[in-house]
Coordinates of C-alpha atoms in Angstrom, one line a residue:
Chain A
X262 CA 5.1 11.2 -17.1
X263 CA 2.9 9.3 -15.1
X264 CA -0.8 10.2 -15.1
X265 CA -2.8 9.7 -11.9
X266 CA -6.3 10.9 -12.9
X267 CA -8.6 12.1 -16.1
X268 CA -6.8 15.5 -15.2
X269 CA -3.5 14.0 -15.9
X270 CA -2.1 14.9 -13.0
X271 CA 1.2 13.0 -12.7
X272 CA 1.5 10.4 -9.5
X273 CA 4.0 9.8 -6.8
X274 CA 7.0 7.3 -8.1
X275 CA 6.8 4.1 -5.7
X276 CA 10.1 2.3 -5.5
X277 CA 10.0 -1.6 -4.0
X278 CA 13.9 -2.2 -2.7
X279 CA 14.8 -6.1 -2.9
X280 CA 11.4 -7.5 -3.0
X281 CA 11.7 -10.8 -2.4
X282 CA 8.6 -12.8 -3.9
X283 CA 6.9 -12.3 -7.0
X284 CA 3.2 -12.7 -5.6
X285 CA 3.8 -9.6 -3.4
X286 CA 5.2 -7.7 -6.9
X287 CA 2.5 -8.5 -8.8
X288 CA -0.3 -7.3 -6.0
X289 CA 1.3 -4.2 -6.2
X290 CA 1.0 -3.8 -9.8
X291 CA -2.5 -4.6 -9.6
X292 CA -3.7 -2.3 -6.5
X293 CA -1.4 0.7 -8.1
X294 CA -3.6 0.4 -11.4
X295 CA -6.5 0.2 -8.9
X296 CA -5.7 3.7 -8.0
X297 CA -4.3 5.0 -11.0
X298 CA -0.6 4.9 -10.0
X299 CA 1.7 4.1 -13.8
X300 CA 5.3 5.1 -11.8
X301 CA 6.9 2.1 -10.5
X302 CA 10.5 0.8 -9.9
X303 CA 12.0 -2.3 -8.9
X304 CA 15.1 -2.2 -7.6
X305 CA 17.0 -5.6 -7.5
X306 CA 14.4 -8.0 -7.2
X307 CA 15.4 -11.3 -5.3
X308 CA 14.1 -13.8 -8.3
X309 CA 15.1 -11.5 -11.0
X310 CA 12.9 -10.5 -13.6
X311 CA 10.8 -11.5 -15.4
X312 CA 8.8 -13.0 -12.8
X313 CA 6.0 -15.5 -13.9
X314 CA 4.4 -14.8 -10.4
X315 CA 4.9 -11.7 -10.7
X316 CA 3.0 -11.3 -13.8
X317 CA -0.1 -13.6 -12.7
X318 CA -0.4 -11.7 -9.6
X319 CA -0.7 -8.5 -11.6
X320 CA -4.2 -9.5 -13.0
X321 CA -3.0 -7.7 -16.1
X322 CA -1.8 -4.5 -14.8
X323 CA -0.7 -2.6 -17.4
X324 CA 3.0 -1.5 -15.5
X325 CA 3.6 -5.1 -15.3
X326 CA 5.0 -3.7 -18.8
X327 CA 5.7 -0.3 -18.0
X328 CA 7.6 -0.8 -14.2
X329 CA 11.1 0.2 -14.4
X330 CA 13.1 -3.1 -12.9
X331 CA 16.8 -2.1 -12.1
X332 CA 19.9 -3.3 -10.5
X333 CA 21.1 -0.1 -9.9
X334 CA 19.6 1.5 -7.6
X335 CA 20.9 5.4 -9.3
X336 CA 18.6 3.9 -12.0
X337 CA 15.6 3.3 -9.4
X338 CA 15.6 6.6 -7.4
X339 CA 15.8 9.1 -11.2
X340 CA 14.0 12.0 -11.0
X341 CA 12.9 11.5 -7.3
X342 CA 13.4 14.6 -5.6
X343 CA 11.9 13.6 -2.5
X344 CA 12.0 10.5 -0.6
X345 CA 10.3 9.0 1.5
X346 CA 10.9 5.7 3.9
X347 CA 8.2 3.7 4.8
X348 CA 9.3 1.5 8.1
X349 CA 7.6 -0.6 10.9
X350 CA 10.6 0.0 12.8
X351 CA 12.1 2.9 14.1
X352 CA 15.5 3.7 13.3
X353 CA 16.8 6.1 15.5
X354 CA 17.4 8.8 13.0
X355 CA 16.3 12.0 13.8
X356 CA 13.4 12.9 11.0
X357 CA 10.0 13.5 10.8
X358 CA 7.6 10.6 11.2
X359 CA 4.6 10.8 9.2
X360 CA 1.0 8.8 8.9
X361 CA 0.5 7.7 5.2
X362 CA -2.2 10.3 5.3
X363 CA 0.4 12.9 5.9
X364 CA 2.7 12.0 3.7
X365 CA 0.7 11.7 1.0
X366 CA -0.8 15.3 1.3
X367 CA 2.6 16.3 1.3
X368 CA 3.5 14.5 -1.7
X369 CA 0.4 16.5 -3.4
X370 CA 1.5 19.9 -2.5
X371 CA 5.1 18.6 -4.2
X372 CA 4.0 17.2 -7.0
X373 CA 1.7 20.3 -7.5
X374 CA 5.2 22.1 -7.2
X375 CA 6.7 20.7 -10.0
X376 CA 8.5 17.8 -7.6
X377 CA 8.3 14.0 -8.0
X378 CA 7.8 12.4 -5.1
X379 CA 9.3 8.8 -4.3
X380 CA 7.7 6.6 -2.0
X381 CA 10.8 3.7 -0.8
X382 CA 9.7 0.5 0.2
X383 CA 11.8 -2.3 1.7
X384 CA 12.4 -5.9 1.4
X385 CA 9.6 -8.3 2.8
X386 CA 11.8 -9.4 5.6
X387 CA 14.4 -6.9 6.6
X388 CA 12.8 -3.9 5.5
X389 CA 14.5 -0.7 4.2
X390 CA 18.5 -0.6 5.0
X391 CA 19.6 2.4 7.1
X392 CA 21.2 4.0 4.2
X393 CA 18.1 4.5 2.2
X394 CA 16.1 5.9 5.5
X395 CA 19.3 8.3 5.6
X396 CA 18.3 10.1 2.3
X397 CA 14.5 10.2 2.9
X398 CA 13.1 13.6 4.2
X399 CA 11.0 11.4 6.0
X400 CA 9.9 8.3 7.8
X401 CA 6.6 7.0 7.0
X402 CA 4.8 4.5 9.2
X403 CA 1.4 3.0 9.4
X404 CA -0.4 2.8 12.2
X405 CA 0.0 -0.8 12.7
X406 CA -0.8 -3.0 16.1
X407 CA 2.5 -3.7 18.1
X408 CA 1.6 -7.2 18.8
X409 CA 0.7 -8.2 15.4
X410 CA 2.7 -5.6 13.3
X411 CA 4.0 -7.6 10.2
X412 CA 2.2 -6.0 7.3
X413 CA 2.3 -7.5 3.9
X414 CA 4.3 -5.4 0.9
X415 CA 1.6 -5.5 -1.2
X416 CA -0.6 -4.3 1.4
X417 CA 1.0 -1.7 2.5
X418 CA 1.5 -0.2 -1.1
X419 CA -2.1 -0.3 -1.5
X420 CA -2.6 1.3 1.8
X421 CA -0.1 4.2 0.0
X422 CA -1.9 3.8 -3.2
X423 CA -5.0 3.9 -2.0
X424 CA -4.1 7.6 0.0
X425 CA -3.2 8.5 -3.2
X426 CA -6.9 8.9 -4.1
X427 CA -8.7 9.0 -0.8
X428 CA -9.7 12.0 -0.6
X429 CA -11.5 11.9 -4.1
X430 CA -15.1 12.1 -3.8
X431 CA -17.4 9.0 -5.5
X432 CA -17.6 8.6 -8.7
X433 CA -20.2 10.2 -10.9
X434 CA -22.1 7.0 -12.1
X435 CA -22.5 6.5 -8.6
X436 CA -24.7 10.2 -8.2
X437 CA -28.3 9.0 -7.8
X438 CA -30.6 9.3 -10.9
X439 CA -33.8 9.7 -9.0
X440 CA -35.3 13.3 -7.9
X441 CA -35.5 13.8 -4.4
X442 CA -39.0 14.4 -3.3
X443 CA -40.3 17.6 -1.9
X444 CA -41.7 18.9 1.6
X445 CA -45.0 18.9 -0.1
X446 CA -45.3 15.5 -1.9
X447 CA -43.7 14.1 1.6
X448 CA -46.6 15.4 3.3
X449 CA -49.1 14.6 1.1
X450 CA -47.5 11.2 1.8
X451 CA -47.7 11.3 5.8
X452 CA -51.5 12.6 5.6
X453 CA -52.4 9.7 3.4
X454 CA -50.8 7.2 5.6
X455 CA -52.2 8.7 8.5
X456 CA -55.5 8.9 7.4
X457 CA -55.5 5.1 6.3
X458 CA -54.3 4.3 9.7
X459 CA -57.0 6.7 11.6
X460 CA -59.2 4.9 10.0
X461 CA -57.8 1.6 10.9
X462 CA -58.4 2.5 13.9
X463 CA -54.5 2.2 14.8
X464 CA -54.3 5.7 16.9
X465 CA -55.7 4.3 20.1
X466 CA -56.1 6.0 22.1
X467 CA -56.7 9.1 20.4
X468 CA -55.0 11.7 22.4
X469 CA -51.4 9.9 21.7
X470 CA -52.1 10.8 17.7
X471 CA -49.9 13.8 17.4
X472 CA -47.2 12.0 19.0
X473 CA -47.6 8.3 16.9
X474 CA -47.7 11.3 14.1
X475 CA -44.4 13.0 14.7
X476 CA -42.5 9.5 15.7
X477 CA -43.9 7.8 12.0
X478 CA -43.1 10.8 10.0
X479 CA -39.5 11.2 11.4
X480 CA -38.8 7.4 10.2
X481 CA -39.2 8.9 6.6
X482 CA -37.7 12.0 7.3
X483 CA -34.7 10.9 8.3
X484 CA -34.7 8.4 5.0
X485 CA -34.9 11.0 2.6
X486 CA -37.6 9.5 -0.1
X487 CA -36.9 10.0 -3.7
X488 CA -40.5 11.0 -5.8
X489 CA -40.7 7.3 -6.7
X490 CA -40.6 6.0 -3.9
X491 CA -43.4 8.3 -2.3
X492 CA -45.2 7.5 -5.2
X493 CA -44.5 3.3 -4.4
X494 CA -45.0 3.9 -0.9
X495 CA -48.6 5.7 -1.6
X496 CA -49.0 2.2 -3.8
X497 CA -48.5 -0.3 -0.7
X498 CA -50.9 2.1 1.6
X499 CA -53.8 1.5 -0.8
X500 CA -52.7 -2.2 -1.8
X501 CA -52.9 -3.1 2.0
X502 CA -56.2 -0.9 2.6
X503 CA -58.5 -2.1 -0.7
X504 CA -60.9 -4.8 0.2
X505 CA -60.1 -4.0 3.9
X506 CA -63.1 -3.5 6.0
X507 CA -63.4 -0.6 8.2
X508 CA -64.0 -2.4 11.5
X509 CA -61.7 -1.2 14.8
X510 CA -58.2 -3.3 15.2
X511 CA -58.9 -5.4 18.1
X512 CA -56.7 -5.3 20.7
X513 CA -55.6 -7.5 23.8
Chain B
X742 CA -16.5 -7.0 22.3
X743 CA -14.0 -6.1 19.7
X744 CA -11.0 -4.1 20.7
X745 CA -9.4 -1.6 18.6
X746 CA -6.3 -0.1 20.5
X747 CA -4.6 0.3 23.8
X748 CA -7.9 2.2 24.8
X749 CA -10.2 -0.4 24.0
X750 CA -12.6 1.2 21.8
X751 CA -14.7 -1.8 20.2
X752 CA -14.0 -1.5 16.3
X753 CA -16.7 -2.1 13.0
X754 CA -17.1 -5.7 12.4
X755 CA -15.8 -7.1 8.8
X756 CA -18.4 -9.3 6.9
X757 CA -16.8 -11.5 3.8
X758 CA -20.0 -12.8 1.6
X759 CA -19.3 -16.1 0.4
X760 CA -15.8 -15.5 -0.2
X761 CA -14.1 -17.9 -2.7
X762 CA -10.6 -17.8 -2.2
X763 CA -9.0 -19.0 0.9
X764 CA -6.0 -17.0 0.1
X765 CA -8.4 -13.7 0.0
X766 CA -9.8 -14.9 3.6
X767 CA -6.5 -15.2 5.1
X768 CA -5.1 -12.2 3.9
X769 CA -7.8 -10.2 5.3
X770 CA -7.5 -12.0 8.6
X771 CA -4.0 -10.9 8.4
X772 CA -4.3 -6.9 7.6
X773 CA -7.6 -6.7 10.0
X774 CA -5.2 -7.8 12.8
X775 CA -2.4 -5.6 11.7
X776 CA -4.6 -2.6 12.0
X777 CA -6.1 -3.7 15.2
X778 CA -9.8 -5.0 14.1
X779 CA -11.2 -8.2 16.0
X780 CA -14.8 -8.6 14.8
X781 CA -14.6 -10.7 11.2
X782 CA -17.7 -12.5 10.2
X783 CA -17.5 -15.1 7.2
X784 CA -20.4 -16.0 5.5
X785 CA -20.6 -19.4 3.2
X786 CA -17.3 -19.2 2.1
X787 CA -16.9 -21.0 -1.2
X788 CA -14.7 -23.4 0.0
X789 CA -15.6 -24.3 3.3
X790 CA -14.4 -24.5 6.6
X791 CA -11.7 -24.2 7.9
X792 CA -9.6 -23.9 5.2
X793 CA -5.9 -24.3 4.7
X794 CA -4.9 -21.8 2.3
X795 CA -6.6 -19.1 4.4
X796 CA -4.6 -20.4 7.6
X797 CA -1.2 -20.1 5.5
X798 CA -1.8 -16.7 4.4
X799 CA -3.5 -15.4 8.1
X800 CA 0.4 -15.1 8.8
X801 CA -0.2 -16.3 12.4
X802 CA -3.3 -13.6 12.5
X803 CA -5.4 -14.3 15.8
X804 CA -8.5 -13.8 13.2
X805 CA -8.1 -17.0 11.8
X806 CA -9.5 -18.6 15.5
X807 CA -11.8 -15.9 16.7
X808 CA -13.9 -15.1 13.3
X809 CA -17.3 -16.3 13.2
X810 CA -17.6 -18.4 9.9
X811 CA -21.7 -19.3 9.4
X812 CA -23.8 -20.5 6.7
X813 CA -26.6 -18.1 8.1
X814 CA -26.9 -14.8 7.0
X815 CA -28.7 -13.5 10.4
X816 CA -25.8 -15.2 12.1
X817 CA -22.8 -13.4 10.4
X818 CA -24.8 -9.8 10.6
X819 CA -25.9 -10.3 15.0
X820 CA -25.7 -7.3 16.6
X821 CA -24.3 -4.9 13.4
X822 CA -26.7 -1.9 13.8
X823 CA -25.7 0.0 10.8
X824 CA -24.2 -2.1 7.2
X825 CA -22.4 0.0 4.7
X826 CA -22.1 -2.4 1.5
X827 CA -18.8 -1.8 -0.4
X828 CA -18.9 -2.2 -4.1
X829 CA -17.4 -1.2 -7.6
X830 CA -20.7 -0.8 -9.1
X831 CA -23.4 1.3 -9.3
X832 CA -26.7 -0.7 -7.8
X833 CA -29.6 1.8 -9.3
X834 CA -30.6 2.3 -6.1
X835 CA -31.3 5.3 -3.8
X836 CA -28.5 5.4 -1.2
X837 CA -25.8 7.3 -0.3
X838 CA -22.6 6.5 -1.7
X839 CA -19.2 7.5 0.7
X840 CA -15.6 6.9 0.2
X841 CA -13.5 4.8 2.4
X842 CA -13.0 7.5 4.6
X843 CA -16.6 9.2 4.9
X844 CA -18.0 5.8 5.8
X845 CA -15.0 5.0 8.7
X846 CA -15.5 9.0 10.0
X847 CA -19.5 8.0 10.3
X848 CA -18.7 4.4 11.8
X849 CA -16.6 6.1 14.7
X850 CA -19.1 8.5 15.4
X851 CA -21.7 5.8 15.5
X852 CA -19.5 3.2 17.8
X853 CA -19.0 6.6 20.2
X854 CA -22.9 6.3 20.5
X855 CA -23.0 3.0 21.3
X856 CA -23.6 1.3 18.0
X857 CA -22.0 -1.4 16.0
X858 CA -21.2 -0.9 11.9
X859 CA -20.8 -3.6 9.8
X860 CA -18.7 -3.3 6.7
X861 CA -20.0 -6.3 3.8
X862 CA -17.8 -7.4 1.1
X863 CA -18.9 -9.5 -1.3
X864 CA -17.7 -12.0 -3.7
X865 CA -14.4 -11.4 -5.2
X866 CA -16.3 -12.2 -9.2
X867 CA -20.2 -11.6 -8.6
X868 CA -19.5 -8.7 -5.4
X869 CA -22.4 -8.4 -3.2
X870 CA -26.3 -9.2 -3.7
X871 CA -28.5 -6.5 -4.5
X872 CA -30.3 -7.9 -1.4
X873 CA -27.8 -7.0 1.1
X874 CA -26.9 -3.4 -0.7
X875 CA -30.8 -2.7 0.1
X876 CA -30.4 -3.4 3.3
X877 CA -27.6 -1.6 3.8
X878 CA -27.4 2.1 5.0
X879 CA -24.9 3.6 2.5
X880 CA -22.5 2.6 -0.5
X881 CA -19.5 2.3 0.3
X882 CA -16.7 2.5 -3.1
X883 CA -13.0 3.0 -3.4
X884 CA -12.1 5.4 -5.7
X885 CA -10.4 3.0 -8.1
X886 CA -9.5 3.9 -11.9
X887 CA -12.5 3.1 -14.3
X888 CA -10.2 1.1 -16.6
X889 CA -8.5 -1.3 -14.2
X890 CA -11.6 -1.2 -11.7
X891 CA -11.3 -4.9 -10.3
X892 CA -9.1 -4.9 -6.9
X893 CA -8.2 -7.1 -5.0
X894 CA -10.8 -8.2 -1.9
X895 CA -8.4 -8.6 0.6
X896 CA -6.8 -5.4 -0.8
X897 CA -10.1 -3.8 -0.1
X898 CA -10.4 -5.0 3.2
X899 CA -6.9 -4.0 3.8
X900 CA -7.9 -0.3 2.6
X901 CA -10.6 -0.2 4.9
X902 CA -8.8 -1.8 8.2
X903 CA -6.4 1.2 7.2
X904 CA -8.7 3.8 7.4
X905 CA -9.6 2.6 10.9
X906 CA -6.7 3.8 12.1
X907 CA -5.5 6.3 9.7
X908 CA -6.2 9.6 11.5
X909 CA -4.2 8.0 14.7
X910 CA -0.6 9.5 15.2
X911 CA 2.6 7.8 14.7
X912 CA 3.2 5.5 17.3
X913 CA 5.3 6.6 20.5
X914 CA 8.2 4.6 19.7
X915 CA 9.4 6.9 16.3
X916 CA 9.2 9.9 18.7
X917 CA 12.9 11.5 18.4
X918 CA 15.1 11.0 21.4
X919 CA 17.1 13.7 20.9
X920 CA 16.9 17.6 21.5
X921 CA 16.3 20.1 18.8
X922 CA 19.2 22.5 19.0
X923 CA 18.4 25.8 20.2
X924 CA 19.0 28.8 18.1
X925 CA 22.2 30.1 19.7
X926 CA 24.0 27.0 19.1
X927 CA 23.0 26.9 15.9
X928 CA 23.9 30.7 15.6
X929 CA 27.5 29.6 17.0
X930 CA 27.7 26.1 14.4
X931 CA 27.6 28.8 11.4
X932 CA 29.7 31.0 12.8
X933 CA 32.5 28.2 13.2
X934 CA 31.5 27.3 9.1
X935 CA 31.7 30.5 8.1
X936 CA 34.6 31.6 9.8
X937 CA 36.6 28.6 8.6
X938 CA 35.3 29.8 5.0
X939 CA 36.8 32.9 5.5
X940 CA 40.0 31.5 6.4
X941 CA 39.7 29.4 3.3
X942 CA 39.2 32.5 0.8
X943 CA 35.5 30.8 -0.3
X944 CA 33.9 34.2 0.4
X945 CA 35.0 35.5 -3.3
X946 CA 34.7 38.4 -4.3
X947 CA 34.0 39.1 -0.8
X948 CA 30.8 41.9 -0.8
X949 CA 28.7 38.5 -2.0
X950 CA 29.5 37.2 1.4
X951 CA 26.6 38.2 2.9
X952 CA 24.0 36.7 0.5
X953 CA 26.5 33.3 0.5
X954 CA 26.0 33.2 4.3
X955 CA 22.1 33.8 4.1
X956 CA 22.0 30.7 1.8
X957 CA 24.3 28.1 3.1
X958 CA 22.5 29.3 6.6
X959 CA 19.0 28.4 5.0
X960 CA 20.3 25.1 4.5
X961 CA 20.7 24.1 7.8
X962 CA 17.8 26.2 9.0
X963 CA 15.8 24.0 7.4
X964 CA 17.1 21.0 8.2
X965 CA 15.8 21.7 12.2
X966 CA 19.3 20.2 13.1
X967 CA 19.3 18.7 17.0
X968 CA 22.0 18.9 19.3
X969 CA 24.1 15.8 18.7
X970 CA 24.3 17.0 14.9
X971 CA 25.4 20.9 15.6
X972 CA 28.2 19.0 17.8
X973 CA 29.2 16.0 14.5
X974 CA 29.3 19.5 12.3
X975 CA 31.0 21.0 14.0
X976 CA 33.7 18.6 14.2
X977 CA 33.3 17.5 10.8
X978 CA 34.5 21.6 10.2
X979 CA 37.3 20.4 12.5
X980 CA 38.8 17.8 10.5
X981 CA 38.6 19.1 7.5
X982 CA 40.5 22.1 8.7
X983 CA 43.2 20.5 10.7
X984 CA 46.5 20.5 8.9
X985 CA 45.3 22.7 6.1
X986 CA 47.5 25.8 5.4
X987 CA 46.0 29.2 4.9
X988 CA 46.5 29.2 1.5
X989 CA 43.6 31.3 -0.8
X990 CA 41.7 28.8 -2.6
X991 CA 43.2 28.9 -6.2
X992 CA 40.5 30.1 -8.9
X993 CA 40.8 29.7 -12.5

């Protein structure tokens, strides 16, 4: 089974019907590792297989190996329970038309069910045939431009792969390693600044302090200062104020 | 301005940081178009400008004429309000980090109020400077699998142009141009199968053919069958019993 995540939850199948160049094969190898896809079939491939583009394209993607490349397409479609069509064109059939988003939730609450998913893909320049639209549950289509609607193959399995995991939040290395600072260290913060700049002489005229006030400490506010940096930010106030004189700013 | 769909909402601008591969460039011109993004900025691309492979793989995109390709940083980031760096790794730094679709969500609400998000990508080997991630308002990073982390930059542009559009509906043209049946013609199509059932003994022994109408009713129940299919059933029950005799279906 395929795996899609450190939970080892398995992953849709995707199925690429008569792609025609290798480059477009091997991208879609690479972006499915990207997003932790392993379950992919290749049914009738125009150049055969292997494919030398193919396999540079792939960057090393491990189901460069481990993709399921078939003639038959009984061979391509096993274990697929569901299926569904992605098409830039509409086909007249009478079936529900989802946004990759959709689909893709859907495919969750399947697989979570015990189902395997298939996701069909069609041939660079004709697309799915009718027959295999006919046996989907449903259409997928991306929300392409009408005047500039060719999508590449690759790209649009990344778009699929890539909904696959959207909804993940960031990973953990990416969770900050820095305390947030407190209301209290903030303020300690403002009233030093302030009192630097009060004695600069920059709250001129005096009565517009408590506004100049509000409008400086909102800037940091809104930034959300981690400890360190209230304790660097406390650092360039007295860099910039040691030495300094305490005669009034001139102004114009 | 940029123009994003029939209603003309101005979309995020696209900045490549000295991208190296033409092929990369002109594949994001390509999918930017595709999902209806105008704004792409360029800035020192490796190999110069304009560049040939990046024309071949635009596909025809009208990106390959209108993006602004500079060798000056203040140049490729005029008028962006808010930058959202996107990158595989962690920087050290104090920022919020969003997925794909967090960061598009934000940028839609900030282009309602007027503003203009930038997106940055950096260089396909090195990604983007630390300087630039400083400056930028939040991390932006694709939820890619820790051991085959390194996609594809037109890929990721690709992802992102998608999630531009991702929460529109499927376009007008798929909607169905047929009528859902109602559910007295339907109530009349299994009364014509199950009569002609009847007739053909597969109601047997015949106290279970109450629970064998429930199911073969559930089929088409769920099926949400429209009008021109009740009628093609209902004359596909018609040929197949045209001719036949009464004869009970023999049982072993």
């Amino acid at each position: 089974m395929s795996s899609s995540d450190g939970a080892g939850v398995p992953g849709p199948a995707f199925v690429l019907v008569n792609p025609q160049m290798g480059e477009n094969i091997g991208a879609a190898m690479r972006v499915m590792a990207n997003f932790g896809l392993d379950d992919l079939r290749i049914h009738a491939p125009r150049d055969g297989w292997p494919n030398e583009r193919a396999e540079a394209m792939s960057a090393g993607s491990p189901l460069y190996a481990s993709a399921r490349v078939s003639d038959d397409l009984d061979d391509a479609l096993e274990g697929c329970t569901v299926l569904y069509a992605t098409t830039a064109r509409p086909r007249g059939m009478v079936k529900p038309v989802m946004t990759a988003r959709e689909a893709m939730a859907e495919a969750r609450g399947l697989i979570a069910a015990g189902q395997k998913p298939g996701f069909l893909f069609g041939a660079e320049k004709s697309g799915l045939p009718n027959e295999l639209v006919a046996r989907s549950r449903a259409i997928l289509t991306l929300p392409v431009d009408p005047g500039f609607a060719s999508l590449n193959l690759a790209m649009a399995v990344g778009v699929l792969a890539h909904e696959w995991r959207a909804g993940d939040p960031p990973p953990q290395e990416f969770k900050p390693l820095e305390e947030a600072a407190d209301a209290v260290a903030l303020h300690r913060m403002y009233e030093h600044f302030e009192d630097e700049l009060e004695r600069a002489g920059f709250f001129f005229p005096l009565e517009k302090k408590p506004l100049m006030t509000q409008n400086l400490r909102n800037i940091f506010a809104r930034a959300g200062l981690t400890e360190q940096e209230v304790r660097t930010f406390r650092g360039a106030i007295k860099a910039l104020t040691i030495g300094r004189g305490k005669a009034r700013v001139v102004r114009d």
